[in-house]
Amino acid sequence: LIPNYFDEEEKPRYNSRDTCWYFINAVKDYINYTKDYSFLKEEIELMFISDINNENNIENKMKGDTTRYPLEQIIHTIFQSHAKGIHFTEWNHNYKDNLLQKKEGYNIDIDLDPNTGFIYGGNYYNNGTWMNKIGTSVKGKNKGLPATPRPGANIEIIALIYSSLEFIIEMGKNNYFKYKSVYLPNKENYPYTQWKLLIKDSFEEEFYVKKYNIEINNSYNDEWNQNPIKGNIYKDYKNKNDVNIYEFQLRPNFLIALYYAPNLFTYDN
């Protein structure tokens, strides 16, 4: 992951699920514009190299004792880390000092579904995307909770991952990117080409809502029953374990997905 922000460069918050994918797409844009393919071989200085806080000696790193890796290896590591699964509690947090965010909001859990290629993450107590406002309203019943809950596979993140896969596969064809696959937790090899194809095959089926399913609507309270959700929309996110009403709220993130990965969408839809 890439930090959401730093506290004097010593206490980074790794609580963002989308930043690393925007980063890879920024690299993609730069290389497509400049044709500077050697950029992928540039060594990048890393201050924090582990999810485990005590494996990072901050004092030495602040003195300049850092680790350097080629950019292509860092990009591959981002993919590999997500394929393996990312699970930790934010470092140096003190939820008692943050009267808004609940304790559970500091737990970071991200996993790959190898059957669809989708990355799932987050919970109902934290925000891992740019829609990261924690509610403050007692009257609105969202104090201490994400104002826009999005736990699951977010449509724009899936598109960003697909775009990133397109990039590294294309770079690999010309020997600018040497990595071809990642390994799943069961040690199974998972080729980048397969990952990309699975996202393509799953995207429309999982995100496009042809018509509203009244059975889902009836499982919620009367307020939602009185305002049925229309069909012919793209879900904002897909929850992995259950169906939630928030999935079907019309939000702008499908436009971000459309920009980064237009060929995931069916034209008529």
mmCIF file of C-alpha atoms in Angstrom:
data_model
loop_
_atom_site.group_PDB
_atom_site.id
_atom_site.type_symbol
_atom_site.label_atom_id
_atom_site.label_comp_id
_atom_site.label_asym_id
_atom_site.label_seq_id
_atom_site.Cartn_x
_atom_site.Cartn_y
_atom_site.Cartn_z
ATOM 1 C CA LEU A 1 0.000 0.000 0.000
ATOM 2 C CA ILE A 2 0.944 3.643 -0.361
ATOM 3 C CA PRO A 3 0.299 5.925 2.648
ATOM 4 C CA ASN A 4 -2.734 8.148 2.664
ATOM 5 C CA TYR A 5 -0.743 10.766 4.554
ATOM 6 C CA PHE A 6 2.314 11.224 6.789
ATOM 7 C CA ASP A 7 2.730 12.629 10.270
ATOM 8 C CA GLU A 8 6.137 14.338 10.006
ATOM 9 C CA GLU A 9 7.238 11.351 7.875
ATOM 10 C CA GLU A 10 7.352 9.074 10.912
ATOM 11 C CA LYS A 11 3.792 7.851 11.324
ATOM 12 C CA PRO A 12 2.285 7.076 7.932
ATOM 13 C CA ARG A 13 -1.345 5.952 7.674
ATOM 14 C CA TYR A 14 -1.655 3.002 5.344
ATOM 15 C CA ASN A 15 -5.426 3.174 5.146
ATOM 16 C CA SER A 16 -6.007 3.682 1.422
ATOM 17 C CA ARG A 17 -6.970 0.827 -0.906
ATOM 18 C CA ASP A 18 -6.919 2.827 -4.135
ATOM 19 C CA THR A 19 -3.735 4.946 -3.960
ATOM 20 C CA CYS A 20 -1.327 2.253 -5.149
ATOM 21 C CA TRP A 21 -3.466 1.606 -8.243
ATOM 22 C CA TYR A 22 -3.638 5.313 -9.090
ATOM 23 C CA PHE A 23 0.149 5.326 -8.668
ATOM 24 C CA ILE A 24 0.656 2.532 -11.220
ATOM 25 C CA ASN A 25 -1.671 4.269 -13.660
ATOM 26 C CA ALA A 26 0.297 7.502 -13.206
ATOM 27 C CA VAL A 27 3.444 5.575 -14.131
ATOM 28 C CA LYS A 28 1.554 4.189 -17.132
ATOM 29 C CA ASP A 29 0.529 7.670 -18.258
ATOM 30 C CA TYR A 30 4.073 8.983 -17.840
ATOM 31 C CA ILE A 31 5.645 6.198 -19.877
ATOM 32 C CA ASN A 32 2.987 6.357 -22.587
ATOM 33 C CA TYR A 33 3.628 10.089 -22.904
ATOM 34 C CA THR A 34 7.429 10.136 -22.693
ATOM 35 C CA LYS A 35 8.277 6.681 -24.110
ATOM 36 C CA ASP A 36 10.907 6.580 -21.368
ATOM 37 C CA TYR A 37 10.772 2.820 -20.781
ATOM 38 C CA SER A 38 13.962 2.922 -18.730
ATOM 39 C CA PHE A 39 11.894 4.583 -16.011
ATOM 40 C CA LEU A 40 10.714 1.116 -14.952
ATOM 41 C CA LYS A 41 14.334 0.268 -14.085
ATOM 42 C CA GLU A 42 14.835 3.374 -11.920
ATOM 43 C CA GLU A 43 15.588 2.528 -8.298
ATOM 44 C CA ILE A 44 13.104 3.967 -5.835
ATOM 45 C CA GLU A 45 13.877 4.633 -2.203
ATOM 46 C CA LEU A 46 11.517 2.959 0.254
ATOM 47 C CA MET A 47 11.266 4.136 3.837
ATOM 48 C CA PHE A 48 8.866 1.422 5.015
ATOM 49 C CA ILE A 49 9.214 -2.075 3.574
ATOM 50 C CA SER A 50 6.965 -4.178 5.803
ATOM 51 C CA ASP A 51 3.391 -4.306 7.092
ATOM 52 C CA ILE A 52 4.840 -5.051 10.537
ATOM 53 C CA ASN A 53 5.763 -1.888 12.399
ATOM 54 C CA ASN A 54 8.688 -3.258 14.429
ATOM 55 C CA GLU A 55 10.384 -4.469 11.239
ATOM 56 C CA ASN A 56 10.847 -0.831 10.226
ATOM 57 C CA ASN A 57 13.618 0.975 12.084
ATOM 58 C CA ILE A 58 12.399 4.544 11.712
ATOM 59 C CA GLU A 59 15.471 6.145 13.323
ATOM 60 C CA ASN A 60 17.861 4.582 10.817
ATOM 61 C CA LYS A 61 15.605 5.366 7.911
ATOM 62 C CA MET A 62 15.360 9.019 8.911
ATOM 63 C CA LYS A 63 19.175 9.094 8.822
ATOM 64 C CA GLY A 64 19.122 7.932 5.229
ATOM 65 C CA ASP A 65 19.514 4.178 5.732
ATOM 66 C CA THR A 66 16.860 3.134 3.274
ATOM 67 C CA THR A 67 16.126 0.309 0.873
ATOM 68 C CA ARG A 68 16.023 0.789 -2.876
ATOM 69 C CA TYR A 69 14.190 -1.308 -5.460
ATOM 70 C CA PRO A 70 13.632 -0.937 -9.211
ATOM 71 C CA LEU A 71 10.242 0.554 -10.007
ATOM 72 C CA GLU A 72 9.149 -2.566 -11.901
ATOM 73 C CA GLN A 73 9.816 -4.652 -8.773
ATOM 74 C CA ILE A 74 7.774 -2.263 -6.640
ATOM 75 C CA ILE A 75 4.866 -2.517 -9.072
ATOM 76 C CA HIS A 76 5.117 -6.306 -9.061
ATOM 77 C CA THR A 77 5.241 -6.294 -5.249
ATOM 78 C CA ILE A 78 1.996 -4.305 -5.142
ATOM 79 C CA PHE A 79 0.292 -7.004 -7.191
ATOM 80 C CA GLN A 80 1.923 -9.834 -5.236
ATOM 81 C CA SER A 81 0.959 -8.338 -1.873
ATOM 82 C CA HIS A 82 -2.670 -8.076 -2.913
ATOM 83 C CA ALA A 83 -2.663 -11.621 -4.298
ATOM 84 C CA LYS A 84 -1.274 -12.895 -0.989
ATOM 85 C CA GLY A 85 -3.626 -10.774 1.116
ATOM 86 C CA ILE A 86 -2.947 -7.684 3.227
ATOM 87 C CA HIS A 87 -3.961 -7.826 6.891
ATOM 88 C CA PHE A 88 -2.807 -5.537 9.693
ATOM 89 C CA THR A 89 -3.951 -2.908 12.152
ATOM 90 C CA GLU A 90 -2.791 0.642 11.448
ATOM 91 C CA TRP A 91 0.425 1.505 13.257
ATOM 92 C CA ASN A 92 0.593 4.013 16.102
ATOM 93 C CA HIS A 93 -3.149 4.471 16.135
ATOM 94 C CA ASN A 94 -4.974 5.588 19.234
ATOM 95 C CA TYR A 95 -8.652 5.346 18.570
ATOM 96 C CA LYS A 96 -9.405 6.963 21.922
ATOM 97 C CA ASP A 97 -7.874 10.199 20.613
ATOM 98 C CA ASN A 98 -10.052 10.043 17.516
ATOM 99 C CA LEU A 99 -13.553 10.465 18.848
ATOM 100 C CA LEU A 100 -15.038 9.859 15.425
ATOM 101 C CA GLN A 101 -13.467 6.731 13.992
ATOM 102 C CA LYS A 102 -14.262 3.504 15.786
ATOM 103 C CA LYS A 103 -11.584 1.016 16.844
ATOM 104 C CA GLU A 104 -12.583 -1.451 14.123
ATOM 105 C CA GLY A 105 -11.883 1.233 11.539
ATOM 106 C CA TYR A 106 -8.128 0.772 11.958
ATOM 107 C CA ASN A 107 -8.181 -2.851 10.795
ATOM 108 C CA ILE A 108 -6.920 -3.170 7.209
ATOM 109 C CA ASP A 109 -7.974 -6.321 5.353
ATOM 110 C CA ILE A 110 -7.600 -6.762 1.598
ATOM 111 C CA ASP A 111 -7.915 -10.002 -0.380
ATOM 112 C CA LEU A 112 -8.047 -11.255 -3.949
ATOM 113 C CA ASP A 113 -10.889 -13.418 -5.226
ATOM 114 C CA PRO A 114 -8.967 -15.597 -7.712
ATOM 115 C CA ASN A 115 -12.204 -16.652 -9.426
ATOM 116 C CA THR A 116 -13.080 -13.134 -10.595
ATOM 117 C CA GLY A 117 -9.788 -11.253 -10.251
ATOM 118 C CA PHE A 118 -11.560 -8.755 -7.972
ATOM 119 C CA ILE A 119 -9.840 -7.227 -4.950
ATOM 120 C CA TYR A 120 -12.055 -6.960 -1.867
ATOM 121 C CA GLY A 121 -11.316 -4.809 1.149
ATOM 122 C CA GLY A 122 -12.538 -2.568 3.923
ATOM 123 C CA ASN A 123 -15.288 -2.838 6.503
ATOM 124 C CA TYR A 124 -18.253 -0.748 7.630
ATOM 125 C CA TYR A 125 -16.086 1.236 10.062
ATOM 126 C CA ASN A 126 -13.366 2.546 7.754
ATOM 127 C CA ASN A 127 -12.861 4.266 4.424
ATOM 128 C CA GLY A 128 -10.256 3.052 1.968
ATOM 129 C CA THR A 129 -11.050 5.141 -1.103
ATOM 130 C CA TRP A 130 -11.207 8.825 -1.977
ATOM 131 C CA MET A 131 -14.750 8.920 -0.536
ATOM 132 C CA ASN A 132 -13.226 8.893 2.936
ATOM 133 C CA LYS A 133 -15.395 11.187 5.029
ATOM 134 C CA ILE A 134 -16.233 9.887 8.509
ATOM 135 C CA GLY A 135 -19.723 10.950 9.499
ATOM 136 C CA THR A 136 -20.199 13.492 12.272
ATOM 137 C CA SER A 137 -23.975 13.666 12.528
ATOM 138 C CA VAL A 138 -25.871 12.222 15.461
ATOM 139 C CA LYS A 139 -29.159 13.192 13.826
ATOM 140 C CA GLY A 140 -28.096 11.530 10.586
ATOM 141 C CA LYS A 141 -27.035 8.425 12.536
ATOM 142 C CA ASN A 142 -23.595 8.344 10.917
ATOM 143 C CA LYS A 143 -21.340 9.693 13.666
ATOM 144 C CA GLY A 144 -18.157 7.622 13.734
ATOM 145 C CA LEU A 145 -19.183 5.744 10.606
ATOM 146 C CA PRO A 146 -18.182 6.235 6.980
ATOM 147 C CA ALA A 147 -20.535 8.713 5.352
ATOM 148 C CA THR A 148 -20.228 6.621 2.184
ATOM 149 C CA PRO A 149 -19.689 2.980 3.153
ATOM 150 C CA ARG A 150 -17.940 1.005 0.403
ATOM 151 C CA PRO A 151 -16.667 -2.314 1.823
ATOM 152 C CA GLY A 152 -16.030 -4.825 -0.931
ATOM 153 C CA ALA A 153 -14.831 -4.638 -4.532
ATOM 154 C CA ASN A 154 -15.044 -0.999 -5.640
ATOM 155 C CA ILE A 155 -15.864 -0.475 -9.295
ATOM 156 C CA GLU A 156 -13.162 2.111 -9.967
ATOM 157 C CA ILE A 157 -10.476 0.084 -8.158
ATOM 158 C CA ILE A 158 -11.283 -2.969 -10.270
ATOM 159 C CA ALA A 159 -10.970 -0.810 -13.387
ATOM 160 C CA LEU A 160 -7.677 0.651 -12.138
ATOM 161 C CA ILE A 161 -6.326 -2.855 -11.545
ATOM 162 C CA TYR A 162 -7.425 -3.918 -15.028
ATOM 163 C CA SER A 163 -5.730 -0.870 -16.548
ATOM 164 C CA SER A 164 -2.582 -1.628 -14.535
ATOM 165 C CA LEU A 165 -2.596 -5.209 -15.789
ATOM 166 C CA GLU A 166 -2.970 -4.011 -19.375
ATOM 167 C CA PHE A 167 0.082 -1.826 -18.826
ATOM 168 C CA ILE A 168 2.452 -4.379 -17.318
ATOM 169 C CA ILE A 169 1.418 -7.093 -19.792
ATOM 170 C CA GLU A 170 2.123 -4.740 -22.691
ATOM 171 C CA MET A 171 5.444 -3.717 -21.154
ATOM 172 C CA GLY A 172 6.296 -7.394 -20.708
ATOM 173 C CA LYS A 173 5.783 -8.091 -24.406
ATOM 174 C CA ASN A 174 8.615 -5.666 -25.122
ATOM 175 C CA ASN A 175 10.825 -6.898 -22.266
ATOM 176 C CA TYR A 176 10.422 -3.713 -20.246
ATOM 177 C CA PHE A 177 8.676 -5.576 -17.402
ATOM 178 C CA LYS A 178 10.101 -8.955 -16.431
ATOM 179 C CA TYR A 179 7.394 -10.315 -14.137
ATOM 180 C CA LYS A 180 4.686 -12.559 -15.577
ATOM 181 C CA SER A 181 2.658 -13.763 -12.605
ATOM 182 C CA VAL A 182 2.035 -13.736 -8.864
ATOM 183 C CA TYR A 183 1.500 -16.521 -6.357
ATOM 184 C CA LEU A 184 -1.712 -17.124 -4.437
ATOM 185 C CA PRO A 185 -1.713 -18.069 -0.727
ATOM 186 C CA ASN A 186 -1.895 -21.748 -1.733
ATOM 187 C CA LYS A 187 1.331 -21.240 -3.777
ATOM 188 C CA GLU A 188 -0.578 -21.604 -7.049
ATOM 189 C CA ASN A 189 0.841 -19.590 -9.923
ATOM 190 C CA TYR A 190 -1.550 -16.842 -11.074
ATOM 191 C CA PRO A 191 -0.494 -15.295 -14.419
ATOM 192 C CA TYR A 192 -1.128 -11.624 -15.033
ATOM 193 C CA THR A 193 -2.814 -12.498 -18.347
ATOM 194 C CA GLN A 194 -5.246 -14.785 -16.516
ATOM 195 C CA TRP A 195 -5.962 -12.141 -13.884
ATOM 196 C CA LYS A 196 -6.801 -9.597 -16.580
ATOM 197 C CA LEU A 197 -9.070 -12.030 -18.466
ATOM 198 C CA LEU A 198 -11.000 -12.975 -15.313
ATOM 199 C CA ILE A 199 -11.744 -9.319 -14.532
ATOM 200 C CA LYS A 200 -12.936 -8.802 -18.100
ATOM 201 C CA ASP A 201 -15.213 -11.850 -17.963
ATOM 202 C CA SER A 202 -16.667 -10.969 -14.540
ATOM 203 C CA PHE A 203 -17.058 -7.194 -14.686
ATOM 204 C CA GLU A 204 -20.428 -6.721 -16.434
ATOM 205 C CA GLU A 205 -22.037 -9.665 -14.698
ATOM 206 C CA GLU A 206 -21.033 -8.468 -11.246
ATOM 207 C CA PHE A 207 -21.469 -4.700 -11.609
ATOM 208 C CA TYR A 208 -24.226 -4.026 -14.125
ATOM 209 C CA VAL A 209 -27.757 -4.030 -12.679
ATOM 210 C CA LYS A 210 -30.310 -4.796 -15.408
ATOM 211 C CA LYS A 211 -33.302 -4.345 -13.160
ATOM 212 C CA TYR A 212 -33.876 -3.969 -9.491
ATOM 213 C CA ASN A 213 -34.474 -7.160 -7.530
ATOM 214 C CA ILE A 214 -37.426 -6.483 -5.209
ATOM 215 C CA GLU A 215 -36.372 -9.356 -2.930
ATOM 216 C CA ILE A 216 -33.230 -7.443 -2.001
ATOM 217 C CA ASN A 217 -35.276 -4.321 -1.391
ATOM 218 C CA ASN A 218 -37.736 -6.087 0.920
ATOM 219 C CA SER A 219 -34.942 -7.278 3.182
ATOM 220 C CA TYR A 220 -34.396 -3.678 4.343
ATOM 221 C CA ASN A 221 -36.496 -1.217 6.239
ATOM 222 C CA ASP A 222 -39.571 0.677 5.069
ATOM 223 C CA GLU A 223 -37.614 3.803 4.178
ATOM 224 C CA TRP A 224 -35.797 1.900 1.423
ATOM 225 C CA ASN A 225 -38.940 0.007 0.412
ATOM 226 C CA GLN A 226 -40.663 3.319 -0.288
ATOM 227 C CA ASN A 227 -37.798 4.396 -2.558
ATOM 228 C CA PRO A 228 -37.055 1.428 -4.809
ATOM 229 C CA ILE A 229 -33.790 1.525 -6.719
ATOM 230 C CA LYS A 230 -33.962 1.681 -10.457
ATOM 231 C CA GLY A 231 -32.207 -0.722 -12.778
ATOM 232 C CA ASN A 232 -29.864 -0.060 -15.703
ATOM 233 C CA ILE A 233 -27.063 1.249 -13.504
ATOM 234 C CA TYR A 234 -23.580 0.135 -12.518
ATOM 235 C CA LYS A 235 -23.086 -0.816 -8.877
ATOM 236 C CA ASP A 236 -20.717 1.346 -6.873
ATOM 237 C CA TYR A 237 -19.165 -1.731 -5.303
ATOM 238 C CA LYS A 238 -19.804 -5.416 -4.782
ATOM 239 C CA ASN A 239 -19.942 -6.833 -1.290
ATOM 240 C CA LYS A 240 -18.295 -10.233 -1.072
ATOM 241 C CA ASN A 241 -20.352 -11.977 1.577
ATOM 242 C CA ASP A 242 -23.808 -10.427 1.433
ATOM 243 C CA VAL A 243 -25.921 -7.960 -0.520
ATOM 244 C CA ASN A 244 -26.159 -4.460 0.911
ATOM 245 C CA ILE A 245 -28.452 -1.629 -0.087
ATOM 246 C CA TYR A 246 -25.506 0.757 -0.462
ATOM 247 C CA GLU A 247 -24.164 -1.283 -3.383
ATOM 248 C CA PHE A 248 -27.062 -0.063 -5.507
ATOM 249 C CA GLN A 249 -26.757 3.647 -4.779
ATOM 250 C CA LEU A 250 -25.934 5.616 -7.914
ATOM 251 C CA ARG A 251 -22.509 7.169 -7.329
ATOM 252 C CA PRO A 252 -19.924 8.748 -9.657
ATOM 253 C CA ASN A 253 -17.247 6.079 -9.366
ATOM 254 C CA PHE A 254 -18.364 4.152 -12.447
ATOM 255 C CA LEU A 255 -17.268 7.213 -14.439
ATOM 256 C CA ILE A 256 -13.741 6.823 -13.068
ATOM 257 C CA ALA A 257 -13.874 3.171 -14.093
ATOM 258 C CA LEU A 258 -15.132 4.143 -17.544
ATOM 259 C CA TYR A 259 -12.179 6.493 -17.989
ATOM 260 C CA TYR A 260 -9.472 4.026 -16.959
ATOM 261 C CA ALA A 261 -10.911 0.851 -18.492
ATOM 262 C CA PRO A 262 -13.576 1.632 -21.120
ATOM 263 C CA ASN A 263 -13.321 -1.782 -22.726
ATOM 264 C CA LEU A 264 -14.673 -3.412 -19.547
ATOM 265 C CA PHE A 265 -18.063 -1.880 -20.307
ATOM 266 C CA THR A 266 -20.688 -3.040 -22.777
ATOM 267 C CA TYR A 267 -21.437 -0.172 -25.122
ATOM 268 C CA ASP A 268 -25.247 -0.512 -25.037
ATOM 269 C CA ASN A 269 -25.276 -0.503 -21.229
#
